[in-house]
Structures are given as C-alpha cells and as structure tokens.
Tab-separated table of C-alpha atoms in Angstrom:
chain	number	residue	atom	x	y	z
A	208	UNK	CA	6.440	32.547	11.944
A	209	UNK	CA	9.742	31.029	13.336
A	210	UNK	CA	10.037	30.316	16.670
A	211	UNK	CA	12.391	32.612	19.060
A	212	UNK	CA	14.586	29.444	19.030
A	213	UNK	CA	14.753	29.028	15.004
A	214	UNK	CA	15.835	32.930	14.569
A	215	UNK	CA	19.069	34.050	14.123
A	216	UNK	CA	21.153	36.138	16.986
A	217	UNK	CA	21.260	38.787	15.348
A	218	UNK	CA	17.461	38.448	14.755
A	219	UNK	CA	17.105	37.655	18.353
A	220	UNK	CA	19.195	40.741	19.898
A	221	UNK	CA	17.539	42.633	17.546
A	222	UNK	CA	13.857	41.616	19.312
A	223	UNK	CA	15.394	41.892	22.978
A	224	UNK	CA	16.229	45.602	21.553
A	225	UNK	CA	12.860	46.671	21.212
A	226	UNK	CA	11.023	44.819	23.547
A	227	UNK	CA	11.599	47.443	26.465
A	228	UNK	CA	10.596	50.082	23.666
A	229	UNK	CA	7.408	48.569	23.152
A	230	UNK	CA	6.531	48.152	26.545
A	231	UNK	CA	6.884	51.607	27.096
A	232	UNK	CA	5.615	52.738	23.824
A	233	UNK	CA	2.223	50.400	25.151
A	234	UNK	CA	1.994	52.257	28.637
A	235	UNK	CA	2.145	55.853	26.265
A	236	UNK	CA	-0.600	54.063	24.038
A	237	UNK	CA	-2.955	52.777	27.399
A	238	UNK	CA	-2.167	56.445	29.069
A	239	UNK	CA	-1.534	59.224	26.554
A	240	UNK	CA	0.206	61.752	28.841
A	241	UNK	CA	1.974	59.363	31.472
A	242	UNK	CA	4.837	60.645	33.187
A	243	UNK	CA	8.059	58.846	32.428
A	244	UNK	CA	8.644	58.026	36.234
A	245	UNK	CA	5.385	56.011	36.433
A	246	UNK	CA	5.867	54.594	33.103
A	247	UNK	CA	9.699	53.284	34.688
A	248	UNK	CA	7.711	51.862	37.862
A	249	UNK	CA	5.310	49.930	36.638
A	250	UNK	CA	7.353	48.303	34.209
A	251	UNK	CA	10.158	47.799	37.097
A	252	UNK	CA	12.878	49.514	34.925
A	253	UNK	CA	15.737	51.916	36.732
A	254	UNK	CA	15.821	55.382	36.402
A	255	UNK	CA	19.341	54.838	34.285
A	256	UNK	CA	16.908	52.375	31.667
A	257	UNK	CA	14.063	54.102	31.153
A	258	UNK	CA	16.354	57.365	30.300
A	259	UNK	CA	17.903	55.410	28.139
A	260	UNK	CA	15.041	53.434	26.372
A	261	UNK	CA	12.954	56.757	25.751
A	262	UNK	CA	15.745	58.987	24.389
A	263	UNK	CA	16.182	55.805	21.569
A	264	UNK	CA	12.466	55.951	21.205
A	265	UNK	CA	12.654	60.089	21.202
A	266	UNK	CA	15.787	59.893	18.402
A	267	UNK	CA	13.653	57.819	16.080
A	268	UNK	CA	10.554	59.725	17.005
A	269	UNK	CA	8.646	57.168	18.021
A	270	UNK	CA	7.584	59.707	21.180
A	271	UNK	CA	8.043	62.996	22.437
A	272	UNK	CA	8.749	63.910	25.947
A	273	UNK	CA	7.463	67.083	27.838
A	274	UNK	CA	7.913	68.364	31.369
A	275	UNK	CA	5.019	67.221	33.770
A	276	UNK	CA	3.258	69.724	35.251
A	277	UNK	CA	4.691	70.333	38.786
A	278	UNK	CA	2.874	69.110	42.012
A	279	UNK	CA	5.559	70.215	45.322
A	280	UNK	CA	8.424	69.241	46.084
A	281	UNK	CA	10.332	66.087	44.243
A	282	UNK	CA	12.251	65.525	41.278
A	283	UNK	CA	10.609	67.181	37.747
A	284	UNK	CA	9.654	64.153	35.074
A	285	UNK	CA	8.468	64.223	31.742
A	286	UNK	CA	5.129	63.053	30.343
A	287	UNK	CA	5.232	60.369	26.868
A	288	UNK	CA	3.240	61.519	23.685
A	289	UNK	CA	3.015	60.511	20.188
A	290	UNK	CA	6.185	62.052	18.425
A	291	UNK	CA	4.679	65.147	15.852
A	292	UNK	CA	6.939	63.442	13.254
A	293	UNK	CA	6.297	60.084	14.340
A	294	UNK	CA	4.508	56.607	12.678
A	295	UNK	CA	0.442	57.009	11.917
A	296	UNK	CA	-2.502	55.018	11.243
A	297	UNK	CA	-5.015	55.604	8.769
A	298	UNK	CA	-8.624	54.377	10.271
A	299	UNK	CA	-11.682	54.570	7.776
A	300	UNK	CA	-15.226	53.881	8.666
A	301	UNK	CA	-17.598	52.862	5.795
A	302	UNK	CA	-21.259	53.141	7.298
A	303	UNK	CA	-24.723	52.825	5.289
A	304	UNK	CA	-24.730	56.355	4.740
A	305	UNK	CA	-21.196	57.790	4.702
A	306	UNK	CA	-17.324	57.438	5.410
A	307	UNK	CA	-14.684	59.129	7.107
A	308	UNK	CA	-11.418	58.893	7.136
A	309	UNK	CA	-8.832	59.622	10.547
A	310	UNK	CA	-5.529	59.794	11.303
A	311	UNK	CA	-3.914	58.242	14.616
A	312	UNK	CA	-0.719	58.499	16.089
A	313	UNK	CA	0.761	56.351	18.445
A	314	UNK	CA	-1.437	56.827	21.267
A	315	UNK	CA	-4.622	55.881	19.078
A	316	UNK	CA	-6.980	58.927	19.268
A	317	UNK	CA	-8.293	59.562	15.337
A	318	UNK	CA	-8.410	62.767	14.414
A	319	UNK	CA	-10.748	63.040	11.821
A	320	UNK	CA	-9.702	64.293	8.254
A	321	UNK	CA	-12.484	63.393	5.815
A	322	UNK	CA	-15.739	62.900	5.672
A	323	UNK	CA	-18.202	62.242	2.714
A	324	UNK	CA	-21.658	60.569	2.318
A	325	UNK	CA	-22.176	57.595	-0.352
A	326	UNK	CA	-24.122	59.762	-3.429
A	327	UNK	CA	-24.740	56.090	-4.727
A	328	UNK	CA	-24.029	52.652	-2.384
A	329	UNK	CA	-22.685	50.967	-6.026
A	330	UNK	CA	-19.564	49.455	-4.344
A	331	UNK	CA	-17.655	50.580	-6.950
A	332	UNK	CA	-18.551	53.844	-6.841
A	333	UNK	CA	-17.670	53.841	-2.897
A	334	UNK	CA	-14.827	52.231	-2.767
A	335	UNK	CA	-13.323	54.680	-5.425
A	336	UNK	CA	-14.660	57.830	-2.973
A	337	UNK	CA	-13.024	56.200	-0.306
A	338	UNK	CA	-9.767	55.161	-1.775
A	339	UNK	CA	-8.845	58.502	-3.302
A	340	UNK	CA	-9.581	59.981	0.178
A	341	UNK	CA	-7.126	57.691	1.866
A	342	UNK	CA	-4.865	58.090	-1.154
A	343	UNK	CA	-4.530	62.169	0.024
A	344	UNK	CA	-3.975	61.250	3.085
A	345	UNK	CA	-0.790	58.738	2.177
A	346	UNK	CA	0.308	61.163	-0.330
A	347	UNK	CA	0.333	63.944	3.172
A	348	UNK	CA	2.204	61.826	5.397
A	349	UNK	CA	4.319	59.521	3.221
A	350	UNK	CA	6.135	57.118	5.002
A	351	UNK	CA	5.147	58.044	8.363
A	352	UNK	CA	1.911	55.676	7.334
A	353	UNK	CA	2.340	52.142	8.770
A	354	UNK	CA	-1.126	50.560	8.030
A	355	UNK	CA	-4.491	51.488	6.585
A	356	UNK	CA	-7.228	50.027	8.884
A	357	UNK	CA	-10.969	50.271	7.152
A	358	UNK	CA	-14.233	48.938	9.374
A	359	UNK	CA	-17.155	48.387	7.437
A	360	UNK	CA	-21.035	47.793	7.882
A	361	UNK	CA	-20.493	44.269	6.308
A	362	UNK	CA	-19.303	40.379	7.123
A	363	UNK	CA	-16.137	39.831	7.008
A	364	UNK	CA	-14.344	36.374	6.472
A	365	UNK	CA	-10.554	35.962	5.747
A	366	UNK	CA	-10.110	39.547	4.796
A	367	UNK	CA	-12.788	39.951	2.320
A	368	UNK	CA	-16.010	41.356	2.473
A	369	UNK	CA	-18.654	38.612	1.913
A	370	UNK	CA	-21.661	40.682	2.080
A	371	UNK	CA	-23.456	43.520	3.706
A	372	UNK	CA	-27.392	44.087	4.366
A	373	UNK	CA	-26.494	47.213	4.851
A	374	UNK	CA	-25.022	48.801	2.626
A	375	UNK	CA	-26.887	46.139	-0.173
A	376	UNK	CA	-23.699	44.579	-1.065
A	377	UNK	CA	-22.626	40.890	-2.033
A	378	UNK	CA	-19.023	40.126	-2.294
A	379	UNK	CA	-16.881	42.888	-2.763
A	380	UNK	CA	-12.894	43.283	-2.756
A	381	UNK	CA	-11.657	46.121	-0.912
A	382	UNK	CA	-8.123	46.302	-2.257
A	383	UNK	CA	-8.276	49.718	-4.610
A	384	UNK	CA	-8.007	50.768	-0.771
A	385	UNK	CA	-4.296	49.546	-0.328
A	386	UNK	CA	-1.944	52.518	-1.013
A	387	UNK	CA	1.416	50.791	-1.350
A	388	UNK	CA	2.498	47.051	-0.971
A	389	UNK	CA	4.907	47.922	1.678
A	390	UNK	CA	1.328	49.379	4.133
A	391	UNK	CA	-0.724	46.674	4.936
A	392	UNK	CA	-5.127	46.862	4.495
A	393	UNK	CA	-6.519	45.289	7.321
A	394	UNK	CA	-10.333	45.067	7.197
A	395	UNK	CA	-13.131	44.107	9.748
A	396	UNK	CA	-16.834	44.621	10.962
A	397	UNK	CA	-17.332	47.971	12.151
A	398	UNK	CA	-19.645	46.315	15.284
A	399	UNK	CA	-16.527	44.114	16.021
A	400	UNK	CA	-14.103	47.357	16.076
A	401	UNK	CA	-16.454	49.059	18.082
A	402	UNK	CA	-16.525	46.677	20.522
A	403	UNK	CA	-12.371	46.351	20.511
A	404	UNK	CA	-12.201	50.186	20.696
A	405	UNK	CA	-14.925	49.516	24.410
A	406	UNK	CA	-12.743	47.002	25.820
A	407	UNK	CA	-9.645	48.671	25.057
A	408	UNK	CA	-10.308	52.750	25.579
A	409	UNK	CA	-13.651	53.057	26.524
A	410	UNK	CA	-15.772	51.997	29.558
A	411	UNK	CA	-15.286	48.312	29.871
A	412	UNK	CA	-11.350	48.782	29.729
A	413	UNK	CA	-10.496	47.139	32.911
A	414	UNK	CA	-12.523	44.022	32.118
A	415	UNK	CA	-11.743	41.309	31.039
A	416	UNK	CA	-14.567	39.686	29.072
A	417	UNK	CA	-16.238	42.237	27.679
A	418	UNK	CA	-19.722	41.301	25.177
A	419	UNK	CA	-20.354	44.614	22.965
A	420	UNK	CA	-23.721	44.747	21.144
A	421	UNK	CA	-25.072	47.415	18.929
A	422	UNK	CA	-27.873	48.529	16.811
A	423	UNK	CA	-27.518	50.143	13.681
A	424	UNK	CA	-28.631	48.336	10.693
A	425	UNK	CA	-29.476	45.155	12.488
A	426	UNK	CA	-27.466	44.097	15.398
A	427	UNK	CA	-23.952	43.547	15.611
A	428	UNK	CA	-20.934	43.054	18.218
A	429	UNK	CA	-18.651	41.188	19.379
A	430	UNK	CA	-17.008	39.402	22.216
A	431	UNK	CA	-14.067	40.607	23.521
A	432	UNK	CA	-11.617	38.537	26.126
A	433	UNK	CA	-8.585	39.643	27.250
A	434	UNK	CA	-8.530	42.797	24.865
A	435	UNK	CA	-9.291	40.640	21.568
A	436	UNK	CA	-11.865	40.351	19.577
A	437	UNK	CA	-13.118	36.748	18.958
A	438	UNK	CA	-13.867	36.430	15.433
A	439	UNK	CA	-13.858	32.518	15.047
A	440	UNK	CA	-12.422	30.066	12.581
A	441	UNK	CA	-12.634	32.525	9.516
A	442	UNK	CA	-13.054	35.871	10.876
A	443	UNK	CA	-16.552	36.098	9.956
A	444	UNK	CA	-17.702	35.424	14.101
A	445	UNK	CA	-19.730	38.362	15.865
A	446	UNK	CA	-22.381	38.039	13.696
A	447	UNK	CA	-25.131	38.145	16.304
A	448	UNK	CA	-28.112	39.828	14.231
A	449	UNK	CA	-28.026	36.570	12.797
A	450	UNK	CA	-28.837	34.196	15.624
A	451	UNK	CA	-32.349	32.872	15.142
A	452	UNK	CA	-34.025	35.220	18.021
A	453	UNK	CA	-36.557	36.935	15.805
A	454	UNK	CA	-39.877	35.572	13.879
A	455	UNK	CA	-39.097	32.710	11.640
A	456	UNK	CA	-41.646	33.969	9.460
A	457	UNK	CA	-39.431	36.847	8.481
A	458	UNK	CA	-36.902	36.414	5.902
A	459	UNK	CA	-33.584	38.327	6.467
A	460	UNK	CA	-31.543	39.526	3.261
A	461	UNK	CA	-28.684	36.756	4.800
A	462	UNK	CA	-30.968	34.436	3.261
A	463	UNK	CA	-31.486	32.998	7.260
A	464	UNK	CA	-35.149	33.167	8.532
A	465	UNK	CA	-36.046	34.634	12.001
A	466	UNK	CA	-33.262	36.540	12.313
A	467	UNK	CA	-32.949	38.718	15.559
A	468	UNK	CA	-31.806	41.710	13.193
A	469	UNK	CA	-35.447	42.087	11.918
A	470	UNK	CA	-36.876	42.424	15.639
A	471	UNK	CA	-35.014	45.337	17.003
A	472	UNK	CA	-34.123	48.115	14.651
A	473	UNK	CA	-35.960	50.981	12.197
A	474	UNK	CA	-37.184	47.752	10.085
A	475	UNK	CA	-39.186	46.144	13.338
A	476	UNK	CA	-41.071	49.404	14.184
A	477	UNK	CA	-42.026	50.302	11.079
A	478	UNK	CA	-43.359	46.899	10.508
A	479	UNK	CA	-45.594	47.046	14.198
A	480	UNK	CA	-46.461	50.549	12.907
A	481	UNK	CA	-48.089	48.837	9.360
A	482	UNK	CA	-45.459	51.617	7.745
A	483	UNK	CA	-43.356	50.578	4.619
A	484	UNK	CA	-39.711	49.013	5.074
A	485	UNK	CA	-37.460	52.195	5.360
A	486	UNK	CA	-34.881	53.192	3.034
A	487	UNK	CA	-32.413	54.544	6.174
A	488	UNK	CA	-33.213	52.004	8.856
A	489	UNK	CA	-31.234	53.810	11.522
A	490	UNK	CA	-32.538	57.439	10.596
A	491	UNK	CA	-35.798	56.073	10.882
A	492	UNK	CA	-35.846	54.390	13.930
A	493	UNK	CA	-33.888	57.553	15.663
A	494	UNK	CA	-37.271	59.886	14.444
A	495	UNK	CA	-39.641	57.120	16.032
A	496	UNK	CA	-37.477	56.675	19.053
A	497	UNK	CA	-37.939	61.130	19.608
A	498	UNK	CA	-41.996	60.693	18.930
A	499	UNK	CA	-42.143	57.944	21.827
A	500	UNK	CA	-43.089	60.259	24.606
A	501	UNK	CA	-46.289	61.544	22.480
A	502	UNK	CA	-47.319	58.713	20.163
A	503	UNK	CA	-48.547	55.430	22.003
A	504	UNK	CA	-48.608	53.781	18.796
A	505	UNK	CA	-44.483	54.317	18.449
A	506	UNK	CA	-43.857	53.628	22.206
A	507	UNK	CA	-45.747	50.049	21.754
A	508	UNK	CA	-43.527	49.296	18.493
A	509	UNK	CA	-40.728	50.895	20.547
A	510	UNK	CA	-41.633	48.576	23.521
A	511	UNK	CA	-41.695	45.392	21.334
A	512	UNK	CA	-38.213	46.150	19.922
A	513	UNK	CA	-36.604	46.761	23.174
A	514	UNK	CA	-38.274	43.218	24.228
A	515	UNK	CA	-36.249	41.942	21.580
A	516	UNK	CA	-33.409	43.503	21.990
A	517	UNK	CA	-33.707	42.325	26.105
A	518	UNK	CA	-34.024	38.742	25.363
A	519	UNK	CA	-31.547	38.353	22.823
A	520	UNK	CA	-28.908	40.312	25.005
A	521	UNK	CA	-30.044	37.802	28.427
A	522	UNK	CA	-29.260	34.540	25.297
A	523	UNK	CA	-25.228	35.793	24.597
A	524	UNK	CA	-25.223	36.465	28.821
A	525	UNK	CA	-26.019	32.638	29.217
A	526	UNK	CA	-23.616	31.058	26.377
A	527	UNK	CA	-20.935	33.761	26.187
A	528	UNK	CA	-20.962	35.094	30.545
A	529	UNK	CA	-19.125	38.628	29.589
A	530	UNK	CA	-17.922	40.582	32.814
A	531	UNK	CA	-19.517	43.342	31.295
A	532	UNK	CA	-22.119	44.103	28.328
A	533	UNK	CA	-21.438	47.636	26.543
A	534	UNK	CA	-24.489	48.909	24.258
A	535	UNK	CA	-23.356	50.901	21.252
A	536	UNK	CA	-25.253	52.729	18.493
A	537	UNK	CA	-28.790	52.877	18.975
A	538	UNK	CA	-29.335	50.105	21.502
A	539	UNK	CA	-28.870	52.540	24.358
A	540	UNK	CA	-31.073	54.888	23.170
A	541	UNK	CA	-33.881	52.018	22.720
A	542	UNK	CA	-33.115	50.555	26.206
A	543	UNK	CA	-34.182	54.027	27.703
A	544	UNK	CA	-36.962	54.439	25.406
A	545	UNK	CA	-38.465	51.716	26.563
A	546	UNK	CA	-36.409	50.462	29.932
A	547	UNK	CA	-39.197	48.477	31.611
A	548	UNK	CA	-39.640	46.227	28.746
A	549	UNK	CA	-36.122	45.675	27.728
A	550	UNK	CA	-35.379	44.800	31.692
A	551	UNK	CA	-38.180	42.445	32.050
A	552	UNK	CA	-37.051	40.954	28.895
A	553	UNK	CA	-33.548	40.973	29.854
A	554	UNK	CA	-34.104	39.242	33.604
A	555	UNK	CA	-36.820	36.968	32.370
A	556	UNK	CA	-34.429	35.615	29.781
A	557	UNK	CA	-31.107	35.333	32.182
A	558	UNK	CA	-30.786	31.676	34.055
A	559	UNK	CA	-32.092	31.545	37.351
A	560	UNK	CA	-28.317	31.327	39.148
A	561	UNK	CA	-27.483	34.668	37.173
A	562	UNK	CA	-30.442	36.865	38.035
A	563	UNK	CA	-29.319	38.076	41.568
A	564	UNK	CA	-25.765	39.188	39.892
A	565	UNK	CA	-26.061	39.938	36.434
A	566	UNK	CA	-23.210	41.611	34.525
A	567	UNK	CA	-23.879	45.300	34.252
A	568	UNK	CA	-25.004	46.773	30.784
A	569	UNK	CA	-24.037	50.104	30.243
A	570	UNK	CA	-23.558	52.723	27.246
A	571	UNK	CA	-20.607	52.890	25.411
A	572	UNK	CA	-18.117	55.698	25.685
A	573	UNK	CA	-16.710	56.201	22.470
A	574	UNK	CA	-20.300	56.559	20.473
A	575	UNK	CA	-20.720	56.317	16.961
A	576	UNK	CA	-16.654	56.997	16.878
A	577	UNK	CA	-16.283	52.985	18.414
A	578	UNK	CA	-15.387	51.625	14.584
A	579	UNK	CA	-12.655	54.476	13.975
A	580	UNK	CA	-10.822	53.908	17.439
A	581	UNK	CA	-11.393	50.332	16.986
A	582	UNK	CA	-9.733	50.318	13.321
A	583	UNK	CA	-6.674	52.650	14.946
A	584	UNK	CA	-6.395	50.006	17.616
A	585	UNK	CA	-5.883	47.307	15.166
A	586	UNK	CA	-3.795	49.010	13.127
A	587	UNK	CA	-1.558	49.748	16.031
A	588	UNK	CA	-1.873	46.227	16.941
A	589	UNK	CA	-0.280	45.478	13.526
A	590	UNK	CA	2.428	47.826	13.754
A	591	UNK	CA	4.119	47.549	17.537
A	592	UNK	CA	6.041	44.674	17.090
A	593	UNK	CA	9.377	44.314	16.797
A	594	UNK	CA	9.496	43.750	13.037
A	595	UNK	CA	7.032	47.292	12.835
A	596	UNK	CA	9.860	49.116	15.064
A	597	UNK	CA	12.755	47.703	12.731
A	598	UNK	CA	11.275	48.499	9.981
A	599	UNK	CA	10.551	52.272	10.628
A	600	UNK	CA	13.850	52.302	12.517
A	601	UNK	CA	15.086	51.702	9.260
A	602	UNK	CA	12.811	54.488	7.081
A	603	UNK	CA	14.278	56.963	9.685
A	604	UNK	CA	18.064	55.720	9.901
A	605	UNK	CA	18.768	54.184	6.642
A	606	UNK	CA	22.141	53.738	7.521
C-alpha cells in the first residue's frame, strides 16, 4: 500500500474526508445507541462538526439518527444506529455439526438468517449448502453487501483451509463461497473469532491482552492484544490444542503426538470411561458433563479433564501473561464441573511470582455466538476504511 506521502491530493483529501466519518461511525460500532453529543465529546469535535459529519454519514446512509430519550432539562440529542438501508456483513459459522448464516449492520450484532446441519461433512457437499445460503442472502441485499466473513472449525493459513479434525477435512478451498469479485471472502478459525468477538464486545472488552481458550472439538483460542488477534507468520497461530500438554502416547489426527486436544474434551472422558471414541465429541462430553453429580465414574473422567484443561491454561498464562483469560464453549462448563481440580491444576501450574495475582478467568459473554460476532467484526474491520467508505459512497452517489 502507498504511503500517505506517495498518494495523490486528491487521494489524500479524499482520506482526510472520511477520517472524521469513521471515527464516528467506530464510536456507533463500540456503542450502538450513543447519543451524538457524547459521540462529539469524546472525539473533541464542535457541535457545528459533528452536525455536519453525521448528516454526510446520514445522506449516504451510513447511520441513522433518532431523538434520545429525554432525561430534564438540557438541549435534546440524537442517538447513532446502523442506517436500515445502509452497508452489511454477511458472517457464517461452519461448526462440526451445522452452519448458520447472519447478517450485520454497522454496529456488528448478527442477526441470524439461516441455519442448517451438515446431512454429510463431504466438504463438497458443505460448502455447496453453505454457499447457496449466502448466495440468498447477496441476492436479498445486493449491493448493500460489503464482505462475506466465514469462521470455521479448521486451521487456517494464508486464507485457505489446511485441515480440520473436526469436521474430518484435509485441504479444502473455500471460494464457491465468494459471491462477486467486487465482495471480498475473508476466512479464519472459529476459536480465533471467538476470541476477537471477547475482546472486542464481550467481557474482556476493556482489556488489553486478552488470552481466549475454548473447548469444542479439541481446544482452540487465541491471543488477543490491543483488539487483534495474533495469528503469526501465516495465519495459522492460535492453534493451542496442539501444544504438546497431553499423553505422548496418544496420537492426534494433526499427525502431532501428545496433543493437549486429546486430554480435555468428549474424546478424554470417554477414553477414562473405557467407552468407544465418540462420533460428536462435544455432544458427548455435554451428556457426561449433566451425569457428573450422580455417576462417580464420569466426575473422575470429568476431574481428569478439567486437570488438563487447568494446567494447560496456567502454560499460555506463563509464556503469553494475558490481562485476562475468557473460557468459551465447553471449557466453562468443565471448570464448574469439576472446579477444585481445574484450580489446583491451574495454581500449581502458574510461576511462583504469579500465584498471589493471577489474571482472572471468566466465562465468555457472547456463547456459542463468539465465531459469528467475531466474523462480523472482521468483516467490519475490512470495510471501515477510507477506500470501503469511497467505494460505497460511490454505489450510492454514482455521480
């Protein structure tokens, strides 16, 4: 990309145009519902400016202004939304099981519009399901669509799905998903969404180093600093179910041996319970996790996965030293099954100068909806720039 220095003026008034529109389109986006006036103070701007920025942004329906609710005596405002006819996101979530397709506006809530669980996991076969789904949903809002955004249950490196225990696939391209040349397909791990969508909406938003881990198939997460996901040299980091915390006796499908995936989820206690590998690791794991109270059989297997789980968690708190760890998918629901193990696991495993203030670990807010907010987020990301705002500046005044 050229530097501000190597554009042209024109290219260069055209950025100073919209970059008081996007820092008020961003407060609308962090608060859906903030009132103009406290949108105009904490970005310093005069009364006279920030009338003048948000009736551009309301004439090319980029947001939609409403009187505030009234609270005595002052001077009425107006609160920011997403404009009804403005730019949207389409957000997909391919899981083990099922899909869904959502829709988010500008302030980057998904409303979900379809839904649909994978008769057969042949990638083919999904990503056909999928595509035609997102294909309606194009063909609905036409230009108003800016970017499709699809997390998936897989590794991810350079855009490409590389493989995925989960869903049993090796390579696979995902570009039957791309519904016009003109809408970019961005693509990434549904744990490292998640864990975007925790840092950036849900309960770890005001920190600032934020390590997300979740259980599903495996483990997954991410680390997120400064509201961004690192994903290392290739896009492929965050792959934490991979570290070598488990048995190294136990072969993962990776091809890696004593992977911490094969310690914590459905797979582990149905191993300690002498049972067969499960076909639906998560669904299993969720029944033994509601027999723990009356089987002590399943609340020792329980135990020994929430061990696991513990000490791997106290291993990224040592290297990675998040503000904050969030626990999505089932890991909260194994943490409580089993709390004394996973905290004597977790403190046993933290370095001695961290024990007395460790960072808290707490339960995600946005559930198993993390990947869909996460994928709106990055679509979002992708389209708020100046070149996003020119460009649908120019769909809605060709002229």
């Amino acid at each position: 990309m050229a530097s501000p220095r190597d554009r042209s003026p024109s290219a260069r008034a055209r950025d100073a145009r919209w970059r008081g529109a996007l820092a008020v389109l961003e407060e609308m986006r962090r608060e859906p519902g903030v009132t103009r006036a406290a949108v105009a103070r904490r970005l310093g701007l005069s009364t006279g400016s920030a009338t003048e920025i948000t009736a551009r942004l309301r004439d090319l329906a980029l947001l939609a202004e409403t009187p505030a609710a009234t609270a005595g005596r002052g001077r009425p405002t107006t609160v920011l939304t997403p404009h009804p006819d403005g730019p949207v996101v389409i957000a997909v979530d391919v899981r083990q099981g099922d899909w869904r397709c959502a829709v988010a506006a500008l302030d980057g809530r998904p409303g979900i519009a379809e839904t649909g669980t994978h008769r057969s996991r042949d990638p083919e076969h999904v990503i056909d399901t999928v595509a035609q789904a997102v294909r309606r949903l194009h063909h609905r809002y036409g230009q108003r669509v800016r970017a499709v955004s699809v997390a998936i249950a897989a590794t991810v490196q350079r855009g490409r799905v590389v493989q995925s225990a989960a869903l049993g696939w090796g390579p696979v391209d995902l570009a039957a998903l791309a519904v016009d040349p003109r809408v970019p397909l961005l693509l990434g791990n549904d744990a490292t969404f998640a864990g975007l969508a925790e840092a950036r909406q849900g309960v770890a938003a005001q920190a600032g180093t934020v390590l997300h881990v979740t259980v599903e198939v495996g483990v997954g997460g991410t680390l997120v600093v400064d509201g961004r996901p690192v994903d290392g040299a290739t896009g492929a980091g965050g792959e934490f179910g991979h570290l070598p915390f488990g048995d190294p006796g136990l072969r993962c499908p990776c091809g890696a041996r004593g992977c911490w995936d094969l310690v914590v989820d459905g797979r582990a206690i149905a191993r300690d319970l002498g049972e067969p590998p499960p076909r639906d690791s998560r669904a299993y794991a969720e029944h033994a996790l509601a027999r723990t109270p009356a089987d002590p059989a399943v609340r020792t297997a329980v135990g020994r996965a929430a061990t696991g789980l513990g000490r791997g968690i106290a291993g990224l708190i040592n290297a990675l030293d998040p503000a904050v760890v969030t626990l999505g998918g089932l890991a909260e629901p194994l943490r409580a099954a089993a709390e004394p193990e996973f905290d004597a696991a977790l403190t046993d495993g933290l370095m001695r100068f961290r024990r007395p203030d460790p960072p808290p670990v707490v339960a995600a807010a946005l559930g198993r909806d993390g990947a869909l907010h996460g994928a709106a987020v990055t679509a979002l990301d992708h389209f708020l720039t100046e070149d996003g705002l020119a460009a649908w500046a120019a769909v809605r005044s060709p002229a």
